[in-house]
Amino acid sequence: MSLIYLRVTVNGKRSEMSLQRKARPEKWDPKKGRVRGTIPSTLELNRFLDRIVSRVYQIQGELISDGIPNTSEMVLNTFQGKSDRSKTLLSIYGDHNDEILELVGREFSSGAYQRHLRTARHLKTFIKKEYGYGDISVKKVDLKFINRFEHFLRRTLKNCGQNTVTKYVTNLKKIMRICYANGWISKDPFYHWKAKWKKVEHDILNERELKSIMEKDLPSKRLDQVRDIFVFCCFTGLSYIDVQKLSKDHIVLAMD
């Protein structure tokens, strides 16, 4: 009796493993890859081999569909439950966004969470349009991928400026740094990438302009409140997000 081995060949490269089943060499049909005979034990063994072959083809199809490197080693690792198939870009980004959501209001703002959600959506559209996949292995994210994504954003987001595009790409950079830190990729694909920021000149209101805003009659109570918050920010120097977090407990009488 000899052990039966499963051999997978992809692009000329082979990988194999023992199936922990045995057969008599003289009964083996090398062309069919099955055992000759009609006795119950032989039929059961051939059905087992049929299921193995079917599962291997299924795994290969899923790898191709998900944009994961389709190698003989990857097919066997997935078959044995030892693969890194879960290490795909959008799945990792989804886990990252779930973690941020749990910390919104404490360590992250709602705006930061929404920005990462938008980045993940743009990546999903990009991967589907440019590669034809629903997701892609993080190992396939290289400088070419980054540059193509940046160009895709410039081309498709008509009303977005350079700084908005750069923010989306730097969000992706954060995810790839997480992958690199965890050892899911062997090198940082952003090593040779440089963020391109466009200097923005902000206009500053003078006293006359600010007074005009304060005295303006607005058509609704809601706009009155928006104006008051804006003026409050101007006098205190607080950002919008800081004012958004204010409560009555923060407003107290001081010595002055």
mmCIF file of C-alpha atoms in Angstrom, residues 3-180:
data_model
loop_
_atom_site.group_PDB
_atom_site.id
_atom_site.type_symbol
_atom_site.label_atom_id
_atom_site.label_comp_id
_atom_site.label_asym_id
_atom_site.label_seq_id
_atom_site.Cartn_x
_atom_site.Cartn_y
_atom_site.Cartn_z
ATOM 1 C CA LEU A 3 0.201 6.927 0.333
ATOM 2 C CA ILE A 4 -1.888 9.079 -2.022
ATOM 3 C CA TYR A 5 -0.597 12.627 -2.505
ATOM 4 C CA LEU A 6 -2.412 15.726 -3.691
ATOM 5 C CA ARG A 7 -0.285 17.682 -6.154
ATOM 6 C CA VAL A 8 -1.260 21.199 -7.302
ATOM 7 C CA THR A 9 0.519 22.802 -10.249
ATOM 8 C CA VAL A 10 0.103 26.509 -11.069
ATOM 9 C CA ASN A 11 2.210 28.172 -13.768
ATOM 10 C CA GLY A 12 4.645 25.276 -13.765
ATOM 11 C CA LYS A 13 5.268 25.364 -9.993
ATOM 12 C CA ARG A 14 4.211 22.368 -7.905
ATOM 13 C CA SER A 15 3.155 21.905 -4.306
ATOM 14 C CA GLU A 16 1.966 18.652 -2.775
ATOM 15 C CA MET A 17 0.708 17.127 0.454
ATOM 16 C CA SER A 18 -0.291 13.722 1.730
ATOM 17 C CA LEU A 19 -4.026 12.960 1.858
ATOM 18 C CA GLN A 20 -3.455 10.336 4.557
ATOM 19 C CA ARG A 21 -5.105 7.683 2.395
ATOM 20 C CA LYS A 22 -3.496 4.610 0.813
ATOM 21 C CA ALA A 23 -4.000 2.533 -2.334
ATOM 22 C CA ARG A 24 -2.307 -0.410 -4.017
ATOM 23 C CA PRO A 25 0.021 0.849 -6.798
ATOM 24 C CA GLU A 26 -1.183 -1.832 -9.225
ATOM 25 C CA LYS A 27 -4.787 -0.616 -8.764
ATOM 26 C CA TRP A 28 -3.981 3.045 -9.393
ATOM 27 C CA ASP A 29 -5.023 4.679 -12.686
ATOM 28 C CA PRO A 30 -2.494 7.539 -13.272
ATOM 29 C CA LYS A 31 -4.515 9.082 -16.114
ATOM 30 C CA LYS A 32 -7.720 9.419 -14.096
ATOM 31 C CA GLY A 33 -6.036 9.882 -10.736
ATOM 32 C CA ARG A 34 -8.380 7.308 -9.244
ATOM 33 C CA VAL A 35 -8.344 3.699 -8.018
ATOM 34 C CA ARG A 36 -9.634 0.948 -10.314
ATOM 35 C CA GLY A 37 -12.368 -1.265 -8.957
ATOM 36 C CA THR A 38 -16.004 -1.373 -7.898
ATOM 37 C CA ILE A 39 -15.840 -2.686 -4.340
ATOM 38 C CA PRO A 40 -17.421 -0.344 -1.710
ATOM 39 C CA SER A 41 -14.096 0.741 -0.179
ATOM 40 C CA THR A 42 -12.729 1.687 -3.610
ATOM 41 C CA LEU A 43 -15.871 3.622 -4.555
ATOM 42 C CA GLU A 44 -15.762 5.493 -1.235
ATOM 43 C CA LEU A 45 -12.090 6.395 -1.770
ATOM 44 C CA ASN A 46 -12.802 7.677 -5.300
ATOM 45 C CA ARG A 47 -15.695 9.790 -4.010
ATOM 46 C CA PHE A 48 -13.307 11.249 -1.417
ATOM 47 C CA LEU A 49 -10.825 12.117 -4.177
ATOM 48 C CA ASP A 50 -13.628 13.704 -6.234
ATOM 49 C CA ARG A 51 -14.478 15.978 -3.303
ATOM 50 C CA ILE A 52 -10.806 16.924 -2.869
ATOM 51 C CA VAL A 53 -10.447 17.914 -6.547
ATOM 52 C CA SER A 54 -13.714 19.862 -6.465
ATOM 53 C CA ARG A 55 -12.587 21.758 -3.352
ATOM 54 C CA VAL A 56 -9.199 22.625 -4.913
ATOM 55 C CA TYR A 57 -10.850 24.105 -8.007
ATOM 56 C CA GLN A 58 -13.273 26.036 -5.781
ATOM 57 C CA ILE A 59 -10.370 27.507 -3.775
ATOM 58 C CA GLN A 60 -8.530 28.512 -6.940
ATOM 59 C CA GLY A 61 -11.652 30.237 -8.278
ATOM 60 C CA GLU A 62 -12.124 32.156 -5.009
ATOM 61 C CA LEU A 63 -8.475 33.275 -5.030
ATOM 62 C CA ILE A 64 -8.826 34.597 -8.568
ATOM 63 C CA SER A 65 -12.129 36.312 -7.738
ATOM 64 C CA ASP A 66 -10.663 38.010 -4.628
ATOM 65 C CA GLY A 67 -7.495 39.146 -6.392
ATOM 66 C CA ILE A 68 -5.248 37.051 -4.146
ATOM 67 C CA PRO A 69 -2.001 35.620 -5.615
ATOM 68 C CA ASN A 70 -2.972 32.328 -7.260
ATOM 69 C CA THR A 71 -0.004 30.046 -6.525
ATOM 70 C CA SER A 72 0.166 26.326 -5.850
ATOM 71 C CA GLU A 73 1.404 27.052 -2.321
ATOM 72 C CA MET A 74 -1.479 29.459 -1.637
ATOM 73 C CA VAL A 75 -4.025 26.915 -2.907
ATOM 74 C CA LEU A 76 -2.673 24.192 -0.608
ATOM 75 C CA ASN A 77 -2.336 26.562 2.360
ATOM 76 C CA THR A 78 -5.968 27.587 1.925
ATOM 77 C CA PHE A 79 -7.001 23.952 1.580
ATOM 78 C CA GLN A 80 -5.229 23.195 4.882
ATOM 79 C CA GLY A 81 -6.612 26.302 6.608
ATOM 80 C CA LYS A 82 -3.185 27.958 6.903
ATOM 81 C CA SER A 83 -3.567 30.796 4.397
ATOM 82 C CA ASP A 84 -3.474 34.570 4.768
ATOM 83 C CA ARG A 85 -6.658 34.924 2.714
ATOM 84 C CA SER A 86 -8.229 37.073 5.405
ATOM 85 C CA LYS A 87 -5.443 39.624 4.853
ATOM 86 C CA THR A 88 -7.174 41.541 2.106
ATOM 87 C CA LEU A 89 -7.226 45.305 1.894
ATOM 88 C CA LEU A 90 -10.943 46.005 2.306
ATOM 89 C CA SER A 91 -11.426 43.423 5.062
ATOM 90 C CA ILE A 92 -8.560 44.965 7.064
ATOM 91 C CA TYR A 93 -9.918 48.462 6.399
ATOM 92 C CA GLY A 94 -13.354 47.316 7.546
ATOM 93 C CA ASP A 95 -11.915 46.001 10.830
ATOM 94 C CA HIS A 96 -10.037 49.297 11.278
ATOM 95 C CA ASN A 97 -13.228 51.316 10.766
ATOM 96 C CA ASP A 98 -15.157 49.113 13.202
ATOM 97 C CA GLU A 99 -12.520 49.834 15.851
ATOM 98 C CA ILE A 100 -12.738 53.589 15.196
ATOM 99 C CA LEU A 101 -16.538 53.486 15.492
ATOM 100 C CA GLU A 102 -16.221 52.031 18.997
ATOM 101 C CA LEU A 103 -14.040 54.997 20.022
ATOM 102 C CA VAL A 104 -15.994 57.833 18.376
ATOM 103 C CA GLY A 105 -16.520 60.583 20.930
ATOM 104 C CA ARG A 106 -13.519 59.495 23.004
ATOM 105 C CA GLU A 107 -10.401 59.109 20.849
ATOM 106 C CA PHE A 108 -11.849 59.805 17.391
ATOM 107 C CA SER A 109 -14.340 62.282 16.012
ATOM 108 C CA SER A 110 -17.346 61.325 13.945
ATOM 109 C CA GLY A 111 -15.738 63.236 11.063
ATOM 110 C CA ALA A 112 -12.617 61.057 11.169
ATOM 111 C CA TYR A 113 -14.772 57.929 11.076
ATOM 112 C CA GLN A 114 -16.759 59.241 8.093
ATOM 113 C CA ARG A 115 -13.544 60.133 6.222
ATOM 114 C CA HIS A 116 -12.264 56.579 6.583
ATOM 115 C CA LEU A 117 -15.616 55.188 5.462
ATOM 116 C CA ARG A 118 -15.437 57.347 2.325
ATOM 117 C CA THR A 119 -11.861 56.232 1.657
ATOM 118 C CA ALA A 120 -12.888 52.573 1.937
ATOM 119 C CA ARG A 121 -15.785 53.163 -0.483
ATOM 120 C CA HIS A 122 -13.481 54.855 -3.011
ATOM 121 C CA LEU A 123 -11.019 51.951 -2.704
ATOM 122 C CA LYS A 124 -13.800 49.416 -3.291
ATOM 123 C CA THR A 125 -14.918 51.250 -6.439
ATOM 124 C CA PHE A 126 -11.314 51.575 -7.632
ATOM 125 C CA ILE A 127 -10.462 47.886 -7.108
ATOM 126 C CA LYS A 128 -13.657 46.768 -8.852
ATOM 127 C CA LYS A 129 -13.173 49.107 -11.817
ATOM 128 C CA GLU A 130 -9.404 48.774 -12.290
ATOM 129 C CA TYR A 131 -8.869 45.119 -11.324
ATOM 130 C CA GLY A 132 -12.297 43.517 -11.607
ATOM 131 C CA TYR A 133 -12.170 42.130 -8.050
ATOM 132 C CA GLY A 134 -14.330 42.596 -4.981
ATOM 133 C CA ASP A 135 -11.221 42.878 -2.799
ATOM 134 C CA ILE A 136 -7.470 42.526 -3.183
ATOM 135 C CA SER A 137 -4.611 41.018 -1.198
ATOM 136 C CA VAL A 138 -2.585 43.567 0.762
ATOM 137 C CA LYS A 139 0.499 41.979 -0.799
ATOM 138 C CA LYS A 140 -0.598 43.347 -4.181
ATOM 139 C CA VAL A 141 -0.669 46.951 -2.926
ATOM 140 C CA ASP A 142 2.522 48.488 -4.295
ATOM 141 C CA LEU A 143 3.648 51.929 -5.505
ATOM 142 C CA LYS A 144 1.935 51.345 -8.842
ATOM 143 C CA PHE A 145 -1.349 50.567 -7.057
ATOM 144 C CA ILE A 146 -0.999 53.745 -4.952
ATOM 145 C CA ASN A 147 -0.301 55.966 -7.964
ATOM 146 C CA ARG A 148 -3.206 54.433 -9.892
ATOM 147 C CA PHE A 149 -5.530 55.016 -6.932
ATOM 148 C CA GLU A 150 -4.403 58.639 -6.655
ATOM 149 C CA HIS A 151 -4.973 59.176 -10.390
ATOM 150 C CA PHE A 152 -8.373 57.457 -10.125
ATOM 151 C CA LEU A 153 -9.439 59.886 -7.380
ATOM 152 C CA ARG A 154 -8.331 62.929 -9.381
ATOM 153 C CA ARG A 155 -10.198 61.659 -12.430
ATOM 154 C CA THR A 156 -13.464 60.630 -10.748
ATOM 155 C CA LEU A 157 -13.891 63.143 -7.897
ATOM 156 C CA LYS A 158 -14.594 66.178 -10.038
ATOM 157 C CA ASN A 159 -15.167 68.665 -7.211
ATOM 158 C CA CYS A 160 -12.287 67.552 -4.978
ATOM 159 C CA GLY A 161 -9.004 69.454 -4.793
ATOM 160 C CA GLN A 162 -5.480 68.134 -4.459
ATOM 161 C CA ASN A 163 -5.527 68.218 -0.654
ATOM 162 C CA THR A 164 -8.709 66.121 -0.458
ATOM 163 C CA VAL A 165 -7.193 63.510 -2.789
ATOM 164 C CA THR A 166 -3.996 63.460 -0.713
ATOM 165 C CA LYS A 167 -6.018 62.945 2.486
ATOM 166 C CA TYR A 168 -7.709 59.875 0.972
ATOM 167 C CA VAL A 169 -4.338 58.415 -0.039
ATOM 168 C CA THR A 170 -2.811 59.113 3.389
ATOM 169 C CA ASN A 171 -5.765 57.256 4.931
ATOM 170 C CA LEU A 172 -4.738 54.257 2.812
ATOM 171 C CA LYS A 173 -1.151 54.822 3.979
ATOM 172 C CA LYS A 174 -2.293 54.380 7.587
ATOM 173 C CA ILE A 175 -3.863 51.011 6.740
ATOM 174 C CA MET A 176 -0.725 49.797 4.953
ATOM 175 C CA ARG A 177 1.415 50.868 7.932
ATOM 176 C CA ILE A 178 -0.824 48.683 10.118
ATOM 177 C CA CYS A 179 -0.261 45.778 7.697
ATOM 178 C CA TYR A 180 3.496 46.343 7.746
#
